[in-house]
Amino acid sequence: MTNKQNPDTQQNVIGRSVPRVDAPHKATGKALYTADMKLPGMLYGKLLRSPVPHARILNIDVSKASSLPGVKDVIIGKDTPGIKYGNWRLFPQTQDEFPLAMEKVRFIGDEVAAVAAIDPDIAEEAVGLIRVDYEELPAVFSVDEALAPGAPLIHDEIEELEGNISIDRNIDVGDLEAAFARADLVLDDTFTLHAVSHAYLEPCAVLAQPDTEDRLTLWTSTQTPYIVQCLLASTLGLPENHVRVIKPHVGGGFGGKMELRPWDFCAAFMARRTGRPVKFVLSRTEELATGRRRHAIKIRSKVGFKKDGTLVAKDFEAYLDGGAYNSMGPTATFLCGNFGAMLYRYPAYRYRGYHVYTNNPPAGAMRGFGAPQAMYVSETQMNIAAKELDIDPIDLRLKNAMVTGDAIEGVTKISSAGFVESLQKVAEMSGWKEKHAAMPPNKGMGIGCYSFISGGVFNWFNTPYHFSACEVRAYDDGTVHLLTMASDIGQGSDTILRQILAQSLGISVENIRITSADTTMTPKADLGTWGSRVTLMNGNAILDAARKIKENLAQIVSLKFNLNVIHEIAFADGRVFAKLKPERGISFAEAVAMWVTANRGRELTVRGYYTPRDKGLTTPAYSFGAQVAEIAVDPDTGIVTVEKITTAHDCGTVINPMAVEGQLEGSIQMGLGYVLSEKFVMRDGKTLNTTFLDYKIPSAEDMPQIESCAIETYEPEGPYGAKEAGEGLAIPTAPAVAHAVFEATGYRCKELPITPEKILRATGKLME
Amino acid sequence: MKPFNHTNATSIAEIKTALADGKTTLIAGGTDLLGTLKDNILRDYPANVINIKTVPGLDYIKEENGMLKIGATTRLADIAANETIQKKYTALAQAASRVASPHIREMGTIAGNIAQLHRCWYLRKPENRFDCKRKGGSTCFAMQGDNRYHSILGAEGGCLAVNSSDTAPALIALNAKIVTDSRTIDAEKFFEVKKPGNTVLEKDEIITEIQIPEPPKGAKSAFIKFAFRKSIDFPIVNCAVMIGGDNPRICLNAVAPRPYRAVKAEEAIKGKSITEENAAAAGEAAVAEVKSFPEAAMFKKQIAKTLVKRAILSLA
């Protein structure tokens, strides 16, 4: 606990619920999102999408669309430079997307053409006037179909590929066969996990403005301005620095906005052709029908235990339905394997992961990419094993739980783990021992646990720059300007990063101004908001910068008071002073003013950087946690009411309790949707439920009572000991609720989501 | 949404004249209409929209001559909150309180709620993607397609879409009448349409009032709804019952193209005491005519009989 505190003051900024810097503007409707922006002469863009799942494009006739009054530009793939892109730049063969389809379309919704017109209705009308002749090809809509002999090749243009498996990933630890031979209980289960939507409130939007020179500015709803900048430049054939990407306020992303998207390209490309600003705003229907989604994964998991509950081995095989393009599928394939081996100690572990192309809308990153699916399986099997071995599910977990210092050989190591403490605390808070043993009929209590990364290590984007960077400018009025490419997409990083800087410089949060997520104005680079990386990675870059500011100001104070070299210089309460002689000090503002004078007018500006080094392949730090769900099942209708969710979680040092609470509540809502109500209704590659009426995210009234407790560990690699609290929390709700449903009904769900109909079927209510 | 002319009407006569041109649509709360226009789901797009909310004297709840009278533009939120309705016409208050969400209940009217278009994701697919039977086309796409939320009591005019009104079954259970500018229709008959459309209303006919006779002495009513979420959702099945008079009345909705009066269930419970056993028997009787198609029928059947049983038991 003491580690997180600034030893020089009682007024800690870390651990305080500092109100969000963006809250007043958002609450009063003043915050500008991309869709709100207008520029003089602006054109409105619309996309033409493929109505068929797999086809060769024979001919496209845009003549009628082009001649419609008010239409200023119509483009198809052939008009563009035809350069492929994708986030996994390190492996160019994974970059499988064109901004607009060239030879083929591969899913219903694949972007084929774009129109820019003087108003959205004209653009819409023009899109309807484009005629495309398709030669339809056989299509596949599941992993099984895609891997069947004779299945059509979805990316026949990629020479390296022989079938529809685009990526595979193996992990081998220990002697699997020998380990299984020692097992007293072997579970062998197959799970079918479904695709769900990010359902961010703000649909994707972009506004591109051409510059007088060969340059352009792009405002776009993104989690990753740097990635958009780089990939947009490469697809346009421009130097990276000619593209400026600015992230305005963003209404959520959850992994769905971390790539260059066709509308980004089309807005930029048509803006350059027409010389006018071009804006695209996607509709909710477009988002739900064609947008990225969580990977549907089929997982076969074989896991062995000793009689006393000791885990001995696990054989984990995952087939990810990637849809038509790779998107972030390689990362999901990687993380699924990593998290199949997490939480518990497996002396032997084998993972075979396959990312498979189908003609479904592409899956991408979504809050945990690969990890929620892997841990739904792991946690459910822990609960099955607990039942089989007649051991309490929490005791079984405690017996095998990872602790600080554990490792997955050759993959990762755990530098801090509050998992055991989380299990103990959640058992205590929920009254597990007494309540779980004596649940009334139709009620159930279940447990699910999680771990997640605090940012990724593997440099798939192949950036030559630091993973995170910032610039800090200190002024003689005592204020500080923080410039960083880190992107606040609603998770609160603009506030959290200010807290970290305020704490380290000993000044108040109010004295820090932040400019963030503008690729031209902020130092290179920041890989963006994904993988729960911002607090740890950007926080460390800020600490690096703060250290440099403090070195400079310490010189000034030492000189002014002629301090002995052994003095520690403290920064607290807006002052810079000798720690042991606090009266020998000056205000932060004075110190900066003196530094400027001493440096003959130079501005006190420093840069800070962070890249995880020697931290394995996966992440510098893992969060952990345990969650208990209490539910009631209506035996006659099968409807599940989630009554209470209790969570104990280890996110290292909590920097802002209110922000963590917000993440937790949102995570539970998302987790409940995943396990109980959300599902895409697909028919031959077509998404049928494309509104929030038919795609059912839980409503406010469906939310349970929530109790939580932070188990504070100190993560040595984290700023002030902090780890992630963004994605991991969204993982445990699904297995916990599923376990509770089993306890209440005897129905063990291996095919999400759990619906009333499935429960009634399992309990024999639908027999005739 | 495409452009249209919007007029604030001042009288029913004015609306009637306007509707006669066949290019004009009436708007009240707009919670159903604006969705259909925004998504452009119908064959024809209206050139004009005429607003009935500005016609004075159509927003009231009053008891008069032994009956409850509700003006056509009375909002669902007001009906849900009205103490007389809560006490004497309980099923209606409960039904109104379960429609959609607070915002929609503040906009949506009672007349609009019973006149709403059917629910079917083919029928309601944007840009009139599926020109289906209910729109006058030749195909019911739900017959071959995904029909998990469709009729379990067979098609009507070849259409499997269900009526999803929450207040309609309550009004039928309460033996209400729908008053229009030209006639008075039994609530039950109001939905007996043979041609494309969703009610018996003529193109230029306007609902002006809902009348509910005072329930027989000792009669009580109740409404319950099953939906996947506690808010927003249309019913998978809903049910209203009135019991205590000589003739019990039980009505289900969202199980068929029109509200389904469960006559066999009424017979089963008639004259019997409200016990677990009798209520269950009525529930079974209510679903006696359920078809084995579509596949989801088994599930909705289970829900329907449960709701009938529970609605009856709630009045014990």
Short mmCIF file of C-alpha atoms in Angstrom, two decimals, chain A residues 122 126 128 140 161 174 177 233 236 253 261 279 391 423 506 544 577:
data_model
loop_
_atom_site.label_atom_id
_atom_site.label_comp_id
_atom_site.label_asym_id
_atom_site.label_seq_id
_atom_site.Cartn_x
_atom_site.Cartn_y
_atom_site.Cartn_z
CA ILE A 122 -28.00 12.03 -52.88
CA ALA A 126 -26.21 7.28 -56.11
CA GLY A 128 -28.29 2.53 -55.45
CA VAL A 140 -18.61 -21.28 -46.48
CA LEU A 161 -1.88 -20.32 -48.24
CA GLY A 174 6.22 -30.28 -20.87
CA GLU A 177 1.39 -37.74 -22.85
CA ALA A 233 -0.31 6.67 -45.80
CA LEU A 236 -2.52 6.17 -50.47
CA GLY A 253 -14.45 1.07 -29.20
CA ARG A 261 -11.14 0.95 -42.21
CA LYS A 279 -17.32 12.70 -44.31
CA ILE A 391 -14.02 -30.55 -4.23
CA LEU A 423 -10.40 -15.97 -4.56
CA GLY A 506 3.81 16.89 -7.02
CA ASP A 544 10.22 8.79 -17.77
CA PHE A 577 12.33 21.26 -1.79
#
